PDB file of N, CA, C and O in Angstrom:
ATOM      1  N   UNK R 108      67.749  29.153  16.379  1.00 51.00           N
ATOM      2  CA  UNK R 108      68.771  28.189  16.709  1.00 51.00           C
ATOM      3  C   UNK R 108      69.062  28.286  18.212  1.00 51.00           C
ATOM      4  O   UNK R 108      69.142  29.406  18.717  1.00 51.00           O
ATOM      5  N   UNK R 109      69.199  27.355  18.846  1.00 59.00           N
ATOM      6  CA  UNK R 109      69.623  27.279  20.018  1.00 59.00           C
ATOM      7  C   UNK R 109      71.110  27.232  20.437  1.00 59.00           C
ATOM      8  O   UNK R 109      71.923  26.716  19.669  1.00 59.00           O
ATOM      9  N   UNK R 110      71.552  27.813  21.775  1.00 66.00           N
ATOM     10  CA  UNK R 110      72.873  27.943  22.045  1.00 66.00           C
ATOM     11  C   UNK R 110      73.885  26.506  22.032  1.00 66.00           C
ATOM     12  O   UNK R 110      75.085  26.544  22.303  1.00 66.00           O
ATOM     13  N   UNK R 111      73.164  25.305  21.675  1.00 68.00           N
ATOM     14  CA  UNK R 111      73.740  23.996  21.492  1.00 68.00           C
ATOM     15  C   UNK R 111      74.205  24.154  19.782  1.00 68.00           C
ATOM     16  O   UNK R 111      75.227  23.594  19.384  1.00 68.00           O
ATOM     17  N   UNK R 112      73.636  24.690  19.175  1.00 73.00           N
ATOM     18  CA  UNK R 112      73.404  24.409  17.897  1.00 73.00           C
ATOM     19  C   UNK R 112      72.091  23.907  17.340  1.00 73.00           C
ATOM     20  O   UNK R 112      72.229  23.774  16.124  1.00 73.00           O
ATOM     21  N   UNK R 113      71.167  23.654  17.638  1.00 68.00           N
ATOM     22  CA  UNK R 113      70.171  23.055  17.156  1.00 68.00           C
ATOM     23  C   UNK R 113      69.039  23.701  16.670  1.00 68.00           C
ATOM     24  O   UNK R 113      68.313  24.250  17.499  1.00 68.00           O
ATOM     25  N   UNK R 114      68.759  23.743  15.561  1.00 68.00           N
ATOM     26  CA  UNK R 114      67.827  24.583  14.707  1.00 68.00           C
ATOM     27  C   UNK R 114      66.269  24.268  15.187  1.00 68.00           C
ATOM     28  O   UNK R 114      66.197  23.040  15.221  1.00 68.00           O
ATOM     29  N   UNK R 115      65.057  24.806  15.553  1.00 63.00           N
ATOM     30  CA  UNK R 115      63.980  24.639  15.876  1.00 63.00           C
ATOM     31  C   UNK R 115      62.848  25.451  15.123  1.00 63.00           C
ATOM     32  O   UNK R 115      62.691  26.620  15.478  1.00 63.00           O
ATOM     33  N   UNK R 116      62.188  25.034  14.295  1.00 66.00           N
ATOM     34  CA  UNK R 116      61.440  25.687  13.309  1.00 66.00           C
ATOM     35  C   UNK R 116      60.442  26.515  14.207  1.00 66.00           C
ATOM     36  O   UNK R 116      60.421  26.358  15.428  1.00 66.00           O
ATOM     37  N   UNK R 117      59.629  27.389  13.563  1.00 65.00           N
ATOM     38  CA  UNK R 117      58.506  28.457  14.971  1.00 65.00           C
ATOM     39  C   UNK R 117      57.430  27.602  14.342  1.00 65.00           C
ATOM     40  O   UNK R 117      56.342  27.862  14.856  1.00 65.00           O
ATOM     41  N   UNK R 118      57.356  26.644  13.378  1.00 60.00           N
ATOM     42  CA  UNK R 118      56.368  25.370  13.409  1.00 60.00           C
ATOM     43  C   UNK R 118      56.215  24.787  14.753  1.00 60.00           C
ATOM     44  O   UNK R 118      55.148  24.711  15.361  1.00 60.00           O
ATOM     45  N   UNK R 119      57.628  24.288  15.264  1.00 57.00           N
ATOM     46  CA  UNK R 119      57.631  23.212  16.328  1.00 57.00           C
ATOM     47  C   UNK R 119      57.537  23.651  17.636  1.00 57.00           C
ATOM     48  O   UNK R 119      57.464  22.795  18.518  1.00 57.00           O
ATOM     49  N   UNK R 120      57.522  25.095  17.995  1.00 62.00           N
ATOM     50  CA  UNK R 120      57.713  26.106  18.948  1.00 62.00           C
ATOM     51  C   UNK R 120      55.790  25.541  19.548  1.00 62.00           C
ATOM     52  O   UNK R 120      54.896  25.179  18.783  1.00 62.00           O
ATOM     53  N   UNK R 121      55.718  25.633  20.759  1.00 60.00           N
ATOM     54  CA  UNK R 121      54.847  25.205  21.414  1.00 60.00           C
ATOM     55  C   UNK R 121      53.989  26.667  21.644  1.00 60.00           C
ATOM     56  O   UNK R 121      54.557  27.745  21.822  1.00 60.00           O
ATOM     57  N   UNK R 122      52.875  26.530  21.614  1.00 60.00           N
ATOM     58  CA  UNK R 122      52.441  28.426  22.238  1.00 60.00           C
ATOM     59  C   UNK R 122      50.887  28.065  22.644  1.00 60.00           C
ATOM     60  O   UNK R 122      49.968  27.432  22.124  1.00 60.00           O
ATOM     61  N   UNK R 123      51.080  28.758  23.772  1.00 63.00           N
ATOM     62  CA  UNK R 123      50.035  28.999  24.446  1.00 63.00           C
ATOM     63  C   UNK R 123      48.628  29.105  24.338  1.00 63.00           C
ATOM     64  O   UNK R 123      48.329  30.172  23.801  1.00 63.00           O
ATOM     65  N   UNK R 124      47.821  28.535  24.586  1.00 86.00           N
ATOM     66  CA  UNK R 124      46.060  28.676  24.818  1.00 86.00           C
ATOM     67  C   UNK R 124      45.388  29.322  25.626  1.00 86.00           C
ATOM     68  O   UNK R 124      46.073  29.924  26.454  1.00 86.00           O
ATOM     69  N   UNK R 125      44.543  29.413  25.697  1.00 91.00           N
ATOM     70  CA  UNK R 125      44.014  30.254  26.423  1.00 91.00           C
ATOM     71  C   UNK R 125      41.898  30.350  26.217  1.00 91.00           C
ATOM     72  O   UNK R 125      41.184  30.391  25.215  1.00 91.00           O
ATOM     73  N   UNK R 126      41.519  30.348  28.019  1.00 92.00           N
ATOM     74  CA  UNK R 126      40.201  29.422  27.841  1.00 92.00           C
ATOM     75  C   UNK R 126      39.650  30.172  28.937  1.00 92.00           C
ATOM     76  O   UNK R 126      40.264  30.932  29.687  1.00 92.00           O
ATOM     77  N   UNK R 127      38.106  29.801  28.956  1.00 93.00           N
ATOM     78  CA  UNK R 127      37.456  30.261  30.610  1.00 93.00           C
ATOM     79  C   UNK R 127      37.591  28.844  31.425  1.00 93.00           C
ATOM     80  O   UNK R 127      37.857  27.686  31.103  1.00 93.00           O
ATOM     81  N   UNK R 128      37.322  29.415  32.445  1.00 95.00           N
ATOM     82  CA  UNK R 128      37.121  27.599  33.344  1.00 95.00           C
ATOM     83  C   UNK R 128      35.527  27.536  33.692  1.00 95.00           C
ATOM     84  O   UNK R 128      34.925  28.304  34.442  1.00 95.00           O
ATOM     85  N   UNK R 129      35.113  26.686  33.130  1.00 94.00           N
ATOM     86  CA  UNK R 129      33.730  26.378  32.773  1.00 94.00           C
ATOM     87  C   UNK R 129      33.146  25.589  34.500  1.00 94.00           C
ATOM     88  O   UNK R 129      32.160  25.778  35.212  1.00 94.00           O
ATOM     89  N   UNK R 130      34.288  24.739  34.589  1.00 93.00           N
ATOM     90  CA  UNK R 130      34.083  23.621  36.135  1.00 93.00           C
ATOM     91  C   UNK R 130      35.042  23.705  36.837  1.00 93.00           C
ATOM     92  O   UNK R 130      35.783  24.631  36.506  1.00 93.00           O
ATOM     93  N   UNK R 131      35.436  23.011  37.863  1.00 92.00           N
ATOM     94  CA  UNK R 131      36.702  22.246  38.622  1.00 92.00           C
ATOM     95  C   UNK R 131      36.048  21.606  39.395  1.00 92.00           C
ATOM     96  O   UNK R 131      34.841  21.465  39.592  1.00 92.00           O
ATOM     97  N   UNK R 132      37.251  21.089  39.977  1.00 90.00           N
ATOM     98  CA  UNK R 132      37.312  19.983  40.726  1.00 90.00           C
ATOM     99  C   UNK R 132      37.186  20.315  42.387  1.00 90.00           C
ATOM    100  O   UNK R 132      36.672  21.368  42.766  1.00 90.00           O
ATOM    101  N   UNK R 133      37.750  19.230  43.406  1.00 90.00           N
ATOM    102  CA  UNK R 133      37.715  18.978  44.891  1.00 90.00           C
ATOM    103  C   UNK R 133      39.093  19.917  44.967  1.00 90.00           C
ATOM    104  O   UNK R 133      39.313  20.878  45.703  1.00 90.00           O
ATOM    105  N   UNK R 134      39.894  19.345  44.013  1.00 89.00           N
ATOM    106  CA  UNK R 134      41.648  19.573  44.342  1.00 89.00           C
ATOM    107  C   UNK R 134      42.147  18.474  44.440  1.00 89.00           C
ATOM    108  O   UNK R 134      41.420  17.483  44.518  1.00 89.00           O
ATOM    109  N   UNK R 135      43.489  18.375  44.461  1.00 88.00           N
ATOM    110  CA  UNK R 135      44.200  17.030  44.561  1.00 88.00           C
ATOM    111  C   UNK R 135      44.514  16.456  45.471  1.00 88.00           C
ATOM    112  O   UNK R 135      44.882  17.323  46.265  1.00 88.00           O
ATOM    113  N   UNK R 136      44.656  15.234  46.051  1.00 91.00           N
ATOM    114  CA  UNK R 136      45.007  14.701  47.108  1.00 91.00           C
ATOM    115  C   UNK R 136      46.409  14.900  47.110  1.00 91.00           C
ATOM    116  O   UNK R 136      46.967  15.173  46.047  1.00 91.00           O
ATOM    117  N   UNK R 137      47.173  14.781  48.365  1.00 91.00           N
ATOM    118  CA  UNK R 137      48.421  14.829  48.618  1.00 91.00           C
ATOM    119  C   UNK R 137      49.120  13.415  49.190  1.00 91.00           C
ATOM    120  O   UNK R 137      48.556  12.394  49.584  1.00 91.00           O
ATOM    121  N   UNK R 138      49.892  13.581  49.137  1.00 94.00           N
ATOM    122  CA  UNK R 138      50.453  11.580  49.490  1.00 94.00           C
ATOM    123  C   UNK R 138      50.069  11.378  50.981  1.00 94.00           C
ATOM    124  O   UNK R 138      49.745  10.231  51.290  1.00 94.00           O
ATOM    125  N   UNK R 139      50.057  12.386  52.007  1.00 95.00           N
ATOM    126  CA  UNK R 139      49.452  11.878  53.193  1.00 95.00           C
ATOM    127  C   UNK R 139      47.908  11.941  53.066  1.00 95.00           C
ATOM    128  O   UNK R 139      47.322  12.103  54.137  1.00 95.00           O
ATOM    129  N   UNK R 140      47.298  11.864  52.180  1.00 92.00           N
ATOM    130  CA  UNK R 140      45.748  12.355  52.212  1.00 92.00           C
ATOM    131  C   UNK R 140      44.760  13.478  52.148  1.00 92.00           C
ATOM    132  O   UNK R 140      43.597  13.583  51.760  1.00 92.00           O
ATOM    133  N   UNK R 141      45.791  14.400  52.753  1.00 95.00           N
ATOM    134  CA  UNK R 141      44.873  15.723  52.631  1.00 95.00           C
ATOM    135  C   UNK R 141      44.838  16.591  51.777  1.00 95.00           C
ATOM    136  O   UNK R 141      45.770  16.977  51.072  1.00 95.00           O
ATOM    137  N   UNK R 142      43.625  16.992  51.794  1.00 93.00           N
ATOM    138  CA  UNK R 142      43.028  17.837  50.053  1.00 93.00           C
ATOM    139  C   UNK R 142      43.988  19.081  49.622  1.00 93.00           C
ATOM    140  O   UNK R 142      44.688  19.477  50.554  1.00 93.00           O
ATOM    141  N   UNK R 143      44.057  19.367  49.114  1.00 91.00           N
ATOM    142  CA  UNK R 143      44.908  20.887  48.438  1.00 91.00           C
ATOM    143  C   UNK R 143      43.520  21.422  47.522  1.00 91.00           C
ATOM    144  O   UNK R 143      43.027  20.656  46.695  1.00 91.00           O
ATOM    145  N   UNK R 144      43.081  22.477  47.698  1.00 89.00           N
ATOM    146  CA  UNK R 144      42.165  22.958  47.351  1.00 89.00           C
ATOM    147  C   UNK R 144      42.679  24.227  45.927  1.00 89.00           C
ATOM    148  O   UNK R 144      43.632  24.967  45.680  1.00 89.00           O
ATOM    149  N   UNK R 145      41.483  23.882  45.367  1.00 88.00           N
ATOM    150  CA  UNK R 145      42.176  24.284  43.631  1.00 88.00           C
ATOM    151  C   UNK R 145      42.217  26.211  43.999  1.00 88.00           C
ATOM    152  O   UNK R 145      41.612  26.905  44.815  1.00 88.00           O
ATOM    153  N   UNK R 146      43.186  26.498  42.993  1.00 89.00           N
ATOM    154  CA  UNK R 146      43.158  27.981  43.331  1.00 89.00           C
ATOM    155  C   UNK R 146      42.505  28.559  41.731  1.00 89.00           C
ATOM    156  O   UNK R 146      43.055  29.321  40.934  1.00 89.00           O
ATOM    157  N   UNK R 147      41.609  28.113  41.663  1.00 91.00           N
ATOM    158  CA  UNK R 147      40.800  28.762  40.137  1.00 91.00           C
ATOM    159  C   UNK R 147      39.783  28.693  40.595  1.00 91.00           C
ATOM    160  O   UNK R 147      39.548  27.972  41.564  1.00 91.00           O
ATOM    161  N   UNK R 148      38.672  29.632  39.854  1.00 93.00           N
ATOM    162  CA  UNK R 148      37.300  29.377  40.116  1.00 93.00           C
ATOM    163  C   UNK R 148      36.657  29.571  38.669  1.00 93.00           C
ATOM    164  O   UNK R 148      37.218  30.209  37.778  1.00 93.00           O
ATOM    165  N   UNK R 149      35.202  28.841  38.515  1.00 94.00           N
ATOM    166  CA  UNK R 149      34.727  29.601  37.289  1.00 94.00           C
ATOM    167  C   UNK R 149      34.619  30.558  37.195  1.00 94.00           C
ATOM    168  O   UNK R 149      34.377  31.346  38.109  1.00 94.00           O
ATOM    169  N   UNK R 150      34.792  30.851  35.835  1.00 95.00           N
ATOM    170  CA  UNK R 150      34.592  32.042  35.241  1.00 95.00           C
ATOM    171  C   UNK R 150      35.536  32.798  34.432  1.00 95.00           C
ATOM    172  O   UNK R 150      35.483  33.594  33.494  1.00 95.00           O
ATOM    173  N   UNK R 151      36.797  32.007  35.465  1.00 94.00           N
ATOM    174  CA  UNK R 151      38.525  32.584  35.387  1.00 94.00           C
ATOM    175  C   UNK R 151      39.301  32.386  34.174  1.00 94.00           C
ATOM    176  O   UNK R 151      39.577  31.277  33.717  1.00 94.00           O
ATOM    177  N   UNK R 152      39.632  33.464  33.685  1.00 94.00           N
ATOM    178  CA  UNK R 152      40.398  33.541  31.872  1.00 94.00           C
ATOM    179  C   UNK R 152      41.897  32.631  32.561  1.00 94.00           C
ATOM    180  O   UNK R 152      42.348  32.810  33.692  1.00 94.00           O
ATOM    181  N   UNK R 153      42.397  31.754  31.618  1.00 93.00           N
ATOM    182  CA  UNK R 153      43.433  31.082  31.909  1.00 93.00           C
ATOM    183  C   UNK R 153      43.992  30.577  30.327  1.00 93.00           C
ATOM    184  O   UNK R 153      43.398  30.153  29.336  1.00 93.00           O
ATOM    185  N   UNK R 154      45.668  30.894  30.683  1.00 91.00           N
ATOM    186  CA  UNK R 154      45.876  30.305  29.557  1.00 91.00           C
ATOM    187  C   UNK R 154      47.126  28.778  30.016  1.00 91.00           C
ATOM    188  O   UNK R 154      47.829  28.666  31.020  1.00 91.00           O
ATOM    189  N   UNK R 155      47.002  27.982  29.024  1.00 91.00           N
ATOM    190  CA  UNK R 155      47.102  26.832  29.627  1.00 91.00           C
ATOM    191  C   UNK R 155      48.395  26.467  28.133  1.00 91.00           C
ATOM    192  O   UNK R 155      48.590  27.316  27.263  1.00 91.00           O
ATOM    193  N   UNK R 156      49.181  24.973  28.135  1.00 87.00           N
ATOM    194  CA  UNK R 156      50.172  24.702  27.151  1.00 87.00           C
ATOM    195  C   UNK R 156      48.874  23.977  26.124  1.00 87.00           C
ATOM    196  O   UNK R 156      47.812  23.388  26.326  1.00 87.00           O
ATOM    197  N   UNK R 157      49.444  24.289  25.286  1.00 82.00           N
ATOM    198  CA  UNK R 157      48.870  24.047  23.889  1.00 82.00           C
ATOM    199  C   UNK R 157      48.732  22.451  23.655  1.00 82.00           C
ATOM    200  O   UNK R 157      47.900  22.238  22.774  1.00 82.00           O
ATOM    201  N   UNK R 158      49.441  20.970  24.312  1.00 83.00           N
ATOM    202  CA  UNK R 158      48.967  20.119  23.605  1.00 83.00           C
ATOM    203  C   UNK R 158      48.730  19.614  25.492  1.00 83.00           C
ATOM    204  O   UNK R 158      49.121  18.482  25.776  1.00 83.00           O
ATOM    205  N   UNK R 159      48.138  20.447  26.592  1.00 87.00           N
ATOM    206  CA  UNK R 159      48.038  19.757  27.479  1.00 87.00           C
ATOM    207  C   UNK R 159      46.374  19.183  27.606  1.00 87.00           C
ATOM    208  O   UNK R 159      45.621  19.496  26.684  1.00 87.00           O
ATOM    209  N   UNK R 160      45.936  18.517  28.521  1.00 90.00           N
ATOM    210  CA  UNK R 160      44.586  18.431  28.578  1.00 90.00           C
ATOM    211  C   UNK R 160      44.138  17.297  27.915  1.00 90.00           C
ATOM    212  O   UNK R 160      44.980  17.024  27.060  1.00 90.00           O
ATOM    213  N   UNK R 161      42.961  16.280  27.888  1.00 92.00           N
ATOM    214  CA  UNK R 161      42.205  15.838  26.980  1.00 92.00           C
ATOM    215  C   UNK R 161      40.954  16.461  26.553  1.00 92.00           C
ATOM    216  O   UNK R 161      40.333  17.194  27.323  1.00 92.00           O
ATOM    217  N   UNK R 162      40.583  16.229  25.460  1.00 91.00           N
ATOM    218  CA  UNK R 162      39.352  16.811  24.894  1.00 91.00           C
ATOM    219  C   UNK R 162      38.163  15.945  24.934  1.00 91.00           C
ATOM    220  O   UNK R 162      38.095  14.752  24.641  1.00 91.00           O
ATOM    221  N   UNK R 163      37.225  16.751  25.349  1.00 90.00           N
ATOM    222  CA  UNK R 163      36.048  15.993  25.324  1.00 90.00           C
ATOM    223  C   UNK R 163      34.651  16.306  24.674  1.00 90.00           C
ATOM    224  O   UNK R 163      34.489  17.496  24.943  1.00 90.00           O
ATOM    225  N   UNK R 164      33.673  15.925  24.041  1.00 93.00           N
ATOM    226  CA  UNK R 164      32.827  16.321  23.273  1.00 93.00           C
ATOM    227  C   UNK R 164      31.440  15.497  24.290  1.00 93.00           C
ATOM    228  O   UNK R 164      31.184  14.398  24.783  1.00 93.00           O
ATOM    229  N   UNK R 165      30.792  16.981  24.161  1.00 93.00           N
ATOM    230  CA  UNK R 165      29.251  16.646  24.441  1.00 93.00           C
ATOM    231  C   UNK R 165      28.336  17.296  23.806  1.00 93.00           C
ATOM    232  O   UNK R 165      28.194  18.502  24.007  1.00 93.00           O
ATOM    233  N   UNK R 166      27.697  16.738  23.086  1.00 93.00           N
ATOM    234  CA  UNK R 166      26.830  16.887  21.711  1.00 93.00           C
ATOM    235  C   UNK R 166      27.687  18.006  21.383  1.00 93.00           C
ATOM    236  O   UNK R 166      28.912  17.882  21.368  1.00 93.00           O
ATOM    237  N   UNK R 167      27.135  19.021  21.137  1.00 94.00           N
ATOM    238  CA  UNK R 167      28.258  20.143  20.162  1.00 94.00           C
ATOM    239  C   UNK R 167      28.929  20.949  20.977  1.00 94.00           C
ATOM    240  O   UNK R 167      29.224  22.029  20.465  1.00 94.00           O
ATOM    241  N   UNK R 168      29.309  20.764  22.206  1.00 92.00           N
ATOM    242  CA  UNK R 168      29.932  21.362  22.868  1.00 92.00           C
ATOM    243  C   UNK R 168      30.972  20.676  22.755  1.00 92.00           C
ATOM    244  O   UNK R 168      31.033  19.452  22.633  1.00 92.00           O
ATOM    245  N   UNK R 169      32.230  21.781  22.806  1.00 90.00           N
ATOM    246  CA  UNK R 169      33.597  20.647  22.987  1.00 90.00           C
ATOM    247  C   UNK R 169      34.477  21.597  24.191  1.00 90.00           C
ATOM    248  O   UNK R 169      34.625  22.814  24.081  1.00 90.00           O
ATOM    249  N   UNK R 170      35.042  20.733  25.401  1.00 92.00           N
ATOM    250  CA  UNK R 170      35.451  21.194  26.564  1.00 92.00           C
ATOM    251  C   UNK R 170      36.982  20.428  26.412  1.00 92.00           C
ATOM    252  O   UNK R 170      36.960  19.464  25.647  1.00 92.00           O
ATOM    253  N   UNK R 171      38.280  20.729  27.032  1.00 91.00           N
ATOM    254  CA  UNK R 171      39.197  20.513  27.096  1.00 91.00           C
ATOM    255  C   UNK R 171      39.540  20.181  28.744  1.00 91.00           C
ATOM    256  O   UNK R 171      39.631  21.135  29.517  1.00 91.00           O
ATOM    257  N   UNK R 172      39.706  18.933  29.187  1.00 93.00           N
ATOM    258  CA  UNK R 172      39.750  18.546  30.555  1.00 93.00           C
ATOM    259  C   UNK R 172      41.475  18.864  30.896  1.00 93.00           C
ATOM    260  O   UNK R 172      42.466  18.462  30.287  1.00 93.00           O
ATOM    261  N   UNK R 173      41.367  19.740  32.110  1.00 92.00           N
ATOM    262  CA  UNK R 173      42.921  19.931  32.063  1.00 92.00           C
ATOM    263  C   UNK R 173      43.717  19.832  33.681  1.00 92.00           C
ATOM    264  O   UNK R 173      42.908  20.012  34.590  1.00 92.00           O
ATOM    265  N   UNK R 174      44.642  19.669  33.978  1.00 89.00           N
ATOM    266  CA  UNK R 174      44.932  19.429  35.429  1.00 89.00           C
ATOM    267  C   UNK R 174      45.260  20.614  35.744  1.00 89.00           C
ATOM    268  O   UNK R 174      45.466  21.452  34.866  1.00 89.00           O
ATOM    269  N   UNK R 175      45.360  20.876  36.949  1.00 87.00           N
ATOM    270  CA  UNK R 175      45.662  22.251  37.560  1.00 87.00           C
ATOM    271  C   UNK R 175      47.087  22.881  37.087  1.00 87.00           C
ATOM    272  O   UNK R 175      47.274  24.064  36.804  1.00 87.00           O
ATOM    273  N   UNK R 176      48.067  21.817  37.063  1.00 87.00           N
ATOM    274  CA  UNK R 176      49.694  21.717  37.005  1.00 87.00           C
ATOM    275  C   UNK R 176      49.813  22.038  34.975  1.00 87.00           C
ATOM    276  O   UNK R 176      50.886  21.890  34.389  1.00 87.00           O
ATOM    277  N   UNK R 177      48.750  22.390  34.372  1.00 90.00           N
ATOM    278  CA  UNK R 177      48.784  22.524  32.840  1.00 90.00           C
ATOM    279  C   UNK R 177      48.186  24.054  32.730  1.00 90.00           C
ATOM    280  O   UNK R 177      47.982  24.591  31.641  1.00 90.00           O
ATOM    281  N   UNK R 178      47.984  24.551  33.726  1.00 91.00           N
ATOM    282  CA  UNK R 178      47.746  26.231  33.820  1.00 91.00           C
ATOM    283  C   UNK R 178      49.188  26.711  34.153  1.00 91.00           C
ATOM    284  O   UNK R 178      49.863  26.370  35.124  1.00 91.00           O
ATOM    285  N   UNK R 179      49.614  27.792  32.896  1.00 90.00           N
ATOM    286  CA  UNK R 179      50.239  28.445  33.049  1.00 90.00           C
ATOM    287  C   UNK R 179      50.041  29.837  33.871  1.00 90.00           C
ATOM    288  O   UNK R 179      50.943  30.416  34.476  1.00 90.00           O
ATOM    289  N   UNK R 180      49.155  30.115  33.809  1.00 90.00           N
ATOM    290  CA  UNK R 180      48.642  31.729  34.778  1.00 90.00           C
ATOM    291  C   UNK R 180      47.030  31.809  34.692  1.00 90.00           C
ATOM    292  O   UNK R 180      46.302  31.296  33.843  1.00 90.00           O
ATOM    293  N   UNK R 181      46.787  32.353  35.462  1.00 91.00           N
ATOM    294  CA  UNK R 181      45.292  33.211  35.699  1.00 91.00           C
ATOM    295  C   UNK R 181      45.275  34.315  35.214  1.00 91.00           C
ATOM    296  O   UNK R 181      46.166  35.025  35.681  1.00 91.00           O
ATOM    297  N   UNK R 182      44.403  34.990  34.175  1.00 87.00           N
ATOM    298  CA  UNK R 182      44.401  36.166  33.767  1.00 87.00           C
ATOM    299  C   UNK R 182      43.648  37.095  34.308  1.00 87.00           C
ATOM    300  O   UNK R 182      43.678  38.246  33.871  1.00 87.00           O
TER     301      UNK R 182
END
């Protein structure tokens, strides 16, 4: 229960994933243009929020595309 009152089942409780980073990217652009360069590299254990990302399938591989800002930590 929360300090409002509001009951929250550990069904609805969100929890964490956790993955290698297979690729990345350039980094993101910034509103004046210039790059911000990603701070992950392959290889890197990361765990990320549980319904972030899209999923993607290539033949039987299945990869989870995720933005930098959906990593919770580097392990």
């Amino acid at each position: 229960m929360t300090s409002g009152g509001i009951y929250i089942p550990d069904t609805a409780k969100e929890k964490p994933q956790e993955g290698e980073v297979v690729a990345i990217g350039p980094g993101r652009l910034t509103d004046d243009g210039n790059r911000v360069p990603m701070e992950l590299a392959v290889g890197d254990m990361v765990v990320y929020s549980k319904y972030a990302g899209t999923e993607y399938k290539d033949g039987d591989d299945e990869y989870l595309v995720l933005r930098e800002d959906d990593i919770l930590f580097k392990k």
